[in-house]
CSV table of C-alpha atoms in Angstrom, one decimal:
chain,number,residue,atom,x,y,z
A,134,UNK,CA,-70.5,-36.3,-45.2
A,135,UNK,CA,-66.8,-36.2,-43.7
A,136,UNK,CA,-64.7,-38.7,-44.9
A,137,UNK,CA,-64.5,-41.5,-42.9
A,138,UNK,CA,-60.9,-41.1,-42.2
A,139,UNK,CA,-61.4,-37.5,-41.1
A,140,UNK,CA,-64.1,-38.3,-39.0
A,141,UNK,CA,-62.2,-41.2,-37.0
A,142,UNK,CA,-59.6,-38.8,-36.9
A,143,UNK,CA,-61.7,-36.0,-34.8
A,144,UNK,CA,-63.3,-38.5,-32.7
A,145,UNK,CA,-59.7,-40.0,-31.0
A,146,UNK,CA,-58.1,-36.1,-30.8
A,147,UNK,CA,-61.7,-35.4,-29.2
A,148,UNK,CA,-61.8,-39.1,-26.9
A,149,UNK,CA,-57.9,-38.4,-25.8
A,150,UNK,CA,-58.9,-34.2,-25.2
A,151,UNK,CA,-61.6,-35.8,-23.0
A,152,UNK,CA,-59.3,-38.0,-20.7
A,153,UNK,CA,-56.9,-35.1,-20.5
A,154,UNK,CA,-59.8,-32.9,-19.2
A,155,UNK,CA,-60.8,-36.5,-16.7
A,156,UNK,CA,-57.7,-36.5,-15.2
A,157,UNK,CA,-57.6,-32.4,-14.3
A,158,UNK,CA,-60.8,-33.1,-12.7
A,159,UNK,CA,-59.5,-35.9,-10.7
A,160,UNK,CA,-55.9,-33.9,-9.7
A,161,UNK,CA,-58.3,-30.8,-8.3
A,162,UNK,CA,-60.6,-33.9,-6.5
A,163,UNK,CA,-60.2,-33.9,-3.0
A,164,UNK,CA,-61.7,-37.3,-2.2
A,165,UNK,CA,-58.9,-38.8,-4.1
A,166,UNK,CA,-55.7,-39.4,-2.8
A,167,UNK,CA,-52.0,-39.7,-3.9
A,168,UNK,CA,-52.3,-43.3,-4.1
A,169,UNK,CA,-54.7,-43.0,-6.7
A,170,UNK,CA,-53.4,-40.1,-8.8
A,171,UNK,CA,-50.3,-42.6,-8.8
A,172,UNK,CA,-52.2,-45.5,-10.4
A,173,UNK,CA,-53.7,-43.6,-12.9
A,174,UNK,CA,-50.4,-41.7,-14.0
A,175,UNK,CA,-49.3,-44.3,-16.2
A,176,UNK,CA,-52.9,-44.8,-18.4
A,177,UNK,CA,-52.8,-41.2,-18.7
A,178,UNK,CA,-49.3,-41.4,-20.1
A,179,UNK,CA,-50.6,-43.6,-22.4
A,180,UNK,CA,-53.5,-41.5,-23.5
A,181,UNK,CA,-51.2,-38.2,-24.0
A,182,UNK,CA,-49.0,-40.2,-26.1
A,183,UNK,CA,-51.8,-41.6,-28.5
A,184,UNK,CA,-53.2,-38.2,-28.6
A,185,UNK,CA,-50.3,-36.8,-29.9
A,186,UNK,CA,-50.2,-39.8,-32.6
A,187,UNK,CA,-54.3,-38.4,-32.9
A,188,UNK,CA,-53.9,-35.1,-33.6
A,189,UNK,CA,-50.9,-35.7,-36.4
A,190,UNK,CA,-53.3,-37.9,-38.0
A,191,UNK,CA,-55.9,-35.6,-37.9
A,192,UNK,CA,-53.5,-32.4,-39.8
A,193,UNK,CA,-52.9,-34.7,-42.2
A,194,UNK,CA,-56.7,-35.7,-43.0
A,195,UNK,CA,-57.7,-32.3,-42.5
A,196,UNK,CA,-54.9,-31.2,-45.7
A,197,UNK,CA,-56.1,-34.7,-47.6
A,198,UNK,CA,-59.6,-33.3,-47.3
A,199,UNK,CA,-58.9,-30.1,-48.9
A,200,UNK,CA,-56.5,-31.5,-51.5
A,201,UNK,CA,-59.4,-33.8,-52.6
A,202,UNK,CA,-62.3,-31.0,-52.3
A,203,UNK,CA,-59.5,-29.0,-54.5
A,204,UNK,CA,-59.1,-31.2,-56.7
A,205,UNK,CA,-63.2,-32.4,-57.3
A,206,UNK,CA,-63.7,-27.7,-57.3
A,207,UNK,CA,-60.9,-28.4,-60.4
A,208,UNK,CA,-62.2,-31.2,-62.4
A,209,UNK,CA,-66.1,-29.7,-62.4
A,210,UNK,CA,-63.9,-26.4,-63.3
A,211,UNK,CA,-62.2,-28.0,-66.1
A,212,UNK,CA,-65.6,-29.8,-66.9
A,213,UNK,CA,-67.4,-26.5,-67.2
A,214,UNK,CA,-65.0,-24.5,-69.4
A,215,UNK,CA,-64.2,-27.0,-72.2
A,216,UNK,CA,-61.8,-25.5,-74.4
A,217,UNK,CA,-60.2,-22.8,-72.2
A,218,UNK,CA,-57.3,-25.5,-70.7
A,219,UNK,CA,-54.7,-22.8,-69.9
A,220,UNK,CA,-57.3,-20.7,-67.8
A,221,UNK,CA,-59.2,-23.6,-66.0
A,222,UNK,CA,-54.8,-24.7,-64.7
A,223,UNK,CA,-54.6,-21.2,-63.9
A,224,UNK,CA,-58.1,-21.0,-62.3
A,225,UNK,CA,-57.4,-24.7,-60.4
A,226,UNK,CA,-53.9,-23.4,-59.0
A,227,UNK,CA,-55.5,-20.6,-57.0
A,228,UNK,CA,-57.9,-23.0,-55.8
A,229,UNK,CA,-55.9,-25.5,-54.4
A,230,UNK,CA,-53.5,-22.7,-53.4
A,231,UNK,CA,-56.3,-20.9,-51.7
A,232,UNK,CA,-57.6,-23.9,-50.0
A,233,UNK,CA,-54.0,-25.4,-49.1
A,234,UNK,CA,-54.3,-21.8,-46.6
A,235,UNK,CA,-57.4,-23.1,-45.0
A,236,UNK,CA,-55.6,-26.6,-44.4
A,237,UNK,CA,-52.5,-24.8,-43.0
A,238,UNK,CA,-54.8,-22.3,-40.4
A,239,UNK,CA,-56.2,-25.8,-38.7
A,240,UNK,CA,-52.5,-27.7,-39.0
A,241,UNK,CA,-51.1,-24.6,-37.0
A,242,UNK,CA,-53.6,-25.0,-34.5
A,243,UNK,CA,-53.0,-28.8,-34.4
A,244,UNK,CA,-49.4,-28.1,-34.6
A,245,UNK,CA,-49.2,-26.4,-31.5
A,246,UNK,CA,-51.7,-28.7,-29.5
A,247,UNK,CA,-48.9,-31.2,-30.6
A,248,UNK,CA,-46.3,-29.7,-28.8
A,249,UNK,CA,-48.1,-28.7,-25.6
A,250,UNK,CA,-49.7,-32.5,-25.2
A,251,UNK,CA,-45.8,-33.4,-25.7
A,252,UNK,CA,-44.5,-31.0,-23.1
A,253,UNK,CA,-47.4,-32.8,-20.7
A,254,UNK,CA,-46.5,-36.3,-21.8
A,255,UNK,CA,-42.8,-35.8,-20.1
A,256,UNK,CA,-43.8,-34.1,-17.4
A,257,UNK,CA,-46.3,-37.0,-16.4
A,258,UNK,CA,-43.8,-39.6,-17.5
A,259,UNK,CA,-41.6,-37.9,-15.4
A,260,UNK,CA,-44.0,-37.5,-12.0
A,261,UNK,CA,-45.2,-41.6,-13.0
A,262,UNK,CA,-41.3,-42.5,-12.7
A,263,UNK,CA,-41.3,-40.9,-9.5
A,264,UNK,CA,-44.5,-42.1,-7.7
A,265,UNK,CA,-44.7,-45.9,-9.2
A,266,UNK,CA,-40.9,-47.4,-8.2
A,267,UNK,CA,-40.7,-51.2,-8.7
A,268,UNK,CA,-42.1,-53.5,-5.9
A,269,UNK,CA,-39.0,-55.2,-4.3
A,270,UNK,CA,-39.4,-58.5,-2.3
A,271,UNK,CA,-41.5,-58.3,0.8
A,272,UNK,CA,-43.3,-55.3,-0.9
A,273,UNK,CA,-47.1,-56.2,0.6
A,274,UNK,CA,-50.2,-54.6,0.4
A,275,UNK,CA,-49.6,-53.6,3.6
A,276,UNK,CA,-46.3,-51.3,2.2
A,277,UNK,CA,-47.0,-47.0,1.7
A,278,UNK,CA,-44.1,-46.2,0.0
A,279,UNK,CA,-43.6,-45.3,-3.8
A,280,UNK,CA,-46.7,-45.7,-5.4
A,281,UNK,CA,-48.4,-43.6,-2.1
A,282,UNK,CA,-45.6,-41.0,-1.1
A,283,UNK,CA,-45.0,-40.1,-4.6
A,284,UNK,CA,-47.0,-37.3,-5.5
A,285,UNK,CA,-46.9,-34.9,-2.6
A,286,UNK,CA,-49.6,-31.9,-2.2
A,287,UNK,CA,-46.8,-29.5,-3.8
A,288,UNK,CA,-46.6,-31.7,-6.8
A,289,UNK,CA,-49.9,-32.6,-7.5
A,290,UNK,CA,-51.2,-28.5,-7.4
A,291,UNK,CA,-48.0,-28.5,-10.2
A,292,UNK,CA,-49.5,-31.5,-12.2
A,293,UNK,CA,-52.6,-29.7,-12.1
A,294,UNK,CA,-52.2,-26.7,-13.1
A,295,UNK,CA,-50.1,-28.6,-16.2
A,296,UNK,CA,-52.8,-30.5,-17.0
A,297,UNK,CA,-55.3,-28.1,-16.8
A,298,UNK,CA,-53.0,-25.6,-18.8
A,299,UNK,CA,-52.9,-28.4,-21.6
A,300,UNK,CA,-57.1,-29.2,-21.5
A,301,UNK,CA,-57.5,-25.5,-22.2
A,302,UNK,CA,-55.2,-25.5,-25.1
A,303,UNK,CA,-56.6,-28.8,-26.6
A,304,UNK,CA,-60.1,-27.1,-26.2
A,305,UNK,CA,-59.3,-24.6,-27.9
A,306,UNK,CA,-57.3,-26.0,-30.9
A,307,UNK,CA,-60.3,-28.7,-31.1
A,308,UNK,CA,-63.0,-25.5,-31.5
A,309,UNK,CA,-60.5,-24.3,-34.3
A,310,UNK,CA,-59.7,-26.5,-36.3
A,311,UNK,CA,-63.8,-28.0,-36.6
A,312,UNK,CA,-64.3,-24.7,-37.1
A,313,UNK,CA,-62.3,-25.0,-40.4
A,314,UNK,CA,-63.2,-28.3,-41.2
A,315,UNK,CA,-66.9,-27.9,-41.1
A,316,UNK,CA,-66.1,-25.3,-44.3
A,317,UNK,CA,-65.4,-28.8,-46.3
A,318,UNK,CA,-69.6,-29.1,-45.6
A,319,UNK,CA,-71.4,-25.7,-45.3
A,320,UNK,CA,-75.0,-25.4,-45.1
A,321,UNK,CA,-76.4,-21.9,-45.8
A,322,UNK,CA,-79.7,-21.8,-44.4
A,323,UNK,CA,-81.7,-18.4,-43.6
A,324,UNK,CA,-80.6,-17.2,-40.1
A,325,UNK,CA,-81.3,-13.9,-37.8
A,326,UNK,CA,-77.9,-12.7,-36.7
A,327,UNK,CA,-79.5,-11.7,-33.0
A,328,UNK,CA,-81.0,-15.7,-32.4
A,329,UNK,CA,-77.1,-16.4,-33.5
A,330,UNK,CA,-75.9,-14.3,-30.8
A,331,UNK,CA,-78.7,-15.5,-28.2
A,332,UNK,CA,-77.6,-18.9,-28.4
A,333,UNK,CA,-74.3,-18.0,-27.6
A,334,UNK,CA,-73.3,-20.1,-24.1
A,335,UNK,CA,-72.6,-17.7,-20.7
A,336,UNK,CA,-71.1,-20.8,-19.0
A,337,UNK,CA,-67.7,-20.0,-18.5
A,338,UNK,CA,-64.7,-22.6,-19.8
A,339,UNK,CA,-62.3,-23.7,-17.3
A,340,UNK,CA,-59.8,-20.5,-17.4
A,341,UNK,CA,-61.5,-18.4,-19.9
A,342,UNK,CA,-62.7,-15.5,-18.9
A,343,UNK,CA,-66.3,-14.1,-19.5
A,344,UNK,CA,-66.6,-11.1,-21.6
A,345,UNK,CA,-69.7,-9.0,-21.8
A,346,UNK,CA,-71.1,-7.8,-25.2
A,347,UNK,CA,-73.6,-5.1,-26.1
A,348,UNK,CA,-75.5,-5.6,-29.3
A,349,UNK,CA,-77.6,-3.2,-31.5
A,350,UNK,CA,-78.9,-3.2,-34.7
A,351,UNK,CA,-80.6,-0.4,-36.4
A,352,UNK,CA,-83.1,-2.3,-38.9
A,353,UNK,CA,-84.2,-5.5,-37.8
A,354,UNK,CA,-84.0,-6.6,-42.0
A,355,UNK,CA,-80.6,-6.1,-41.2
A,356,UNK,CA,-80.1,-9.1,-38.7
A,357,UNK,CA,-81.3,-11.7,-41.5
A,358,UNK,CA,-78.2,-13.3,-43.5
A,359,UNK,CA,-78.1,-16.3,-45.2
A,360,UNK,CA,-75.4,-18.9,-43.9
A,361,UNK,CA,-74.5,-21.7,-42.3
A,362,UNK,CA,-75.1,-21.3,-38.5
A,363,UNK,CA,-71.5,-22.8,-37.4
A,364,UNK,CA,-69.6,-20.0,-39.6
A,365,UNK,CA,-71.8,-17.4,-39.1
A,366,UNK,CA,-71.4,-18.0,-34.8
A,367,UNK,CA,-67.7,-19.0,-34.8
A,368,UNK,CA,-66.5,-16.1,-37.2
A,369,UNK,CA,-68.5,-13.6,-34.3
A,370,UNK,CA,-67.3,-15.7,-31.3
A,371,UNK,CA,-63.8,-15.0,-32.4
A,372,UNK,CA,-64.2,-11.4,-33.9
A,373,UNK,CA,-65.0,-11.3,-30.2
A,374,UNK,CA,-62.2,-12.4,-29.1
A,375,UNK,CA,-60.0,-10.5,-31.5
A,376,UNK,CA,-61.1,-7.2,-30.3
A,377,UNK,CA,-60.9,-8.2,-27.1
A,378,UNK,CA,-56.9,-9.3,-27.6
A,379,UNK,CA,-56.4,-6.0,-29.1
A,380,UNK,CA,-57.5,-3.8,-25.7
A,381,UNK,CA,-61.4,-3.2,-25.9
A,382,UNK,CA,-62.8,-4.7,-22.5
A,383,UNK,CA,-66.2,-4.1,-23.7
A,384,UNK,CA,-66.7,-4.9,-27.2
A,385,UNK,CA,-70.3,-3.5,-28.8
A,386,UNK,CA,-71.7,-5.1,-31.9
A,387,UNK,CA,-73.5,-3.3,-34.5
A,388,UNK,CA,-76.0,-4.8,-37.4
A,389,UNK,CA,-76.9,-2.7,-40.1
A,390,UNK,CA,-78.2,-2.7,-43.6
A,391,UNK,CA,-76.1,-1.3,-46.7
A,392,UNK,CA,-77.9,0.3,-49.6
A,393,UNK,CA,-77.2,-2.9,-51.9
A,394,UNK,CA,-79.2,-5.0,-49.0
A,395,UNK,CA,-75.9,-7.0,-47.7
A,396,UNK,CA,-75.6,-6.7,-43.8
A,397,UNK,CA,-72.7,-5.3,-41.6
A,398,UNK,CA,-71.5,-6.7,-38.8
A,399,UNK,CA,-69.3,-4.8,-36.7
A,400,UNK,CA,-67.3,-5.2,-33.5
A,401,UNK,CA,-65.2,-2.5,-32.0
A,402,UNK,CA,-65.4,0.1,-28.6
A,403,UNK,CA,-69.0,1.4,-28.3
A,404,UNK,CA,-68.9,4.9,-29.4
A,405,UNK,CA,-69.8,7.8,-26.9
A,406,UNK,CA,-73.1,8.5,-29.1
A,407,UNK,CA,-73.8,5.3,-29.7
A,408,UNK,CA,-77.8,4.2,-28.6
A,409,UNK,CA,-78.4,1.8,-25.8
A,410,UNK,CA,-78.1,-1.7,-26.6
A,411,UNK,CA,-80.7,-3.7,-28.2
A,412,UNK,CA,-78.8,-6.9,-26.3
A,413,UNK,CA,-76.4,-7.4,-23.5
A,414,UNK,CA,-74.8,-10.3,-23.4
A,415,UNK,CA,-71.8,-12.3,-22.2
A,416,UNK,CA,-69.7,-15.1,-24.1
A,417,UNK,CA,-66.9,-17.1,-23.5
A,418,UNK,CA,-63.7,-15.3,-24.8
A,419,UNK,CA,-62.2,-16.6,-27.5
A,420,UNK,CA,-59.2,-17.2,-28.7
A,421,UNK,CA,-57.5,-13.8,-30.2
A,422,UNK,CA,-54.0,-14.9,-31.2
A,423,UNK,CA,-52.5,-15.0,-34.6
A,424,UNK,CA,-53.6,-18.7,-35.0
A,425,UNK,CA,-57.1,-18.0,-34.2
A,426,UNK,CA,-57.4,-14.9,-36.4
A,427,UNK,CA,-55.7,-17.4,-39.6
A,428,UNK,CA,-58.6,-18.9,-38.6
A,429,UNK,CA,-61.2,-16.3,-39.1
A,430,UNK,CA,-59.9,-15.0,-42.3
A,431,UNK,CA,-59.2,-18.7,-43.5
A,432,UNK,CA,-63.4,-19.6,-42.6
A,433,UNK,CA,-64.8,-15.8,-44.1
A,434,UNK,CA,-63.3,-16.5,-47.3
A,435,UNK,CA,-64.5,-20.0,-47.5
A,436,UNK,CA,-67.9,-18.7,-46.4
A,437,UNK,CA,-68.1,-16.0,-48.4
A,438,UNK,CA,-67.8,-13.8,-45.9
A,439,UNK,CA,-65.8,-10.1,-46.1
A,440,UNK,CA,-64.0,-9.9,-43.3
A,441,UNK,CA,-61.9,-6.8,-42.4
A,442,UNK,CA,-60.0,-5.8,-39.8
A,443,UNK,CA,-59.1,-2.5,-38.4
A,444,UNK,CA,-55.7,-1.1,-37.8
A,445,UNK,CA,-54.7,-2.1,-34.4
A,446,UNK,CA,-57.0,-5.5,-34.5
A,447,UNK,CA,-59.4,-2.8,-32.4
A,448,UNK,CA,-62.3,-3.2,-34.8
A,449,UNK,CA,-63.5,-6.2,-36.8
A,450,UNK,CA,-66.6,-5.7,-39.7
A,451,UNK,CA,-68.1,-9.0,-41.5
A,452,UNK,CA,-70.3,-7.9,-44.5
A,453,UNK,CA,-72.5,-10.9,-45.6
């Protein structure tokens, strides 16, 4: 199980993503009107400002969880090879140095989420100064000024296209870094790499484009892997993306079987004598930035997974 301070840590950046992502859906709602976009301003102010509190508490749970897996990986280390000392220090240095990487792929991604719920947090401080002036005697409910004129149609198409800027960043930095954390508790159980793909979801995210995949594989033996299910799909989901960052519109994924019985995964431009596809598919595109692909290498390791990646970012192979 998660720690307990981890866990309360994802569950208030994921309650204060959510409100973020509430209030982009009530900006883009026509039945409400500037009066109420006014009165909600300064809750959502609130809520940014917590969140950004959230998600600094949550990098440094995610890098107190490693240090302590580290440190439990060192003492059953140091357990195990009684009598070697100066090779189990050496042994539990590259451990906690190793996993210390994995802890600063998911702070990045936090990191930056930091910054951009910041950069909203003054811009709706700003737009709630604007729209909510003090009420002056004689200031009845009968009064439209301020807290009504405030947020003209100009404005609000602004705030929501901030707002909706920042939900998509959060969404993404939220997938990330659970991606990384959920490598604190794997569970490899026997999966087919082709149901992995299937349960993929079409439904496209607010702003993220849908990318169609082709899929074949070449000896159904070859789609059968052991691991756990939430490496095994985000490590695809973002080779995906990857590719896709790098300039392949298209990307077509390949299973096959190696001669020592380990399966290949890869992901690259379907090749002009390539077969037809054993699946089509579409998938939200992930994230393909330099964060994302920390990620990926960060998660393969911990996984056991060999990840390469091609010259150019064009091609991606997994080898389980």
């Amino acid at each position: 199980m998660l720690g307990e301070r981890l866990a309360a840590a994802l569950g208030a950046a994921r309650d204060g993503a959510a409100g973020i992502e509430s209030f982009a859906h009530l900006l883009g709602s026509r039945r409400v009107g500037p009066r109420g976009v006014a009165l909600a301003l300064p809750e959502v102010c609130e809520g940014c400002a917590a969140l950004v509190v959230a998600l600094d508490s949550l990098s440094a749970a995610v890098r107190d969880g490693f240090v302590e897996t580290d440190a439990a990986v060192a003492a059953d280390a140091a357990a195990v090879r009684d009598g070697f000392v100066e090779t189990d220090a050496a042994v539990a240095a590259d451990a906690v140095a190793a996993d210390a990487a994995a802890a600063d792929a998911a702070c990045a991604v936090l990191g930056h989420a930091g910054v951009e719920v910041a950069r909203l947090t003054d811009e709706l401080s700003r737009a709630a100064a604007g729209a909510s002036p003090a009420r002056g005697p004689g200031r009845g409910r009968g009064d439209r000024g301020g807290s009504e004129r405030g947020i003209d149609a100009r404005q609000r198409l602004g705030l929501e296209a901030s707002v909706r800027r920042t939900a998509r960043e959060l969404s993404g930095a939220l997938r990330l870094s659970e991606l990384v954390i959920a490598t604190l508790e794997l569970r490899p159980t026997p999966l087919d790499l082709i149901d992995v793909l299937r349960n993929w979801s079409a439904a496209p995210a607010e702003g993220r484009p849908v990318v169609g995949i082709s899929v074949a594989s070449s000896d159904g033996r070859a789609n059968e892997v052991e691991g756990d299910v939430r490496a095994v799909s985000g490590l695809m989901e973002l080779a995906v993306g990857m590719v896709s960052a790098a300039g392949v519109a298209s990307p077509h994924l390949t299973v096959s079987r190696l001669s020592d019985g380990r399966s290949v995964v890869r992901i690259a431009e379907r090749g002009p004598r390539e077969g037809a596809p054993a699946v089509a598919l579409d998938v939200v595109l992930r994230d393909g930035g330099e964060r994302a692909a920390a990620v990926a290498r960060v998660v393969a390791r911990r996984a056991r997974i060999e990840l390469v990646e091609g010259t150019g970012g064009r091609v991606v192979t997994m080898t389980f």
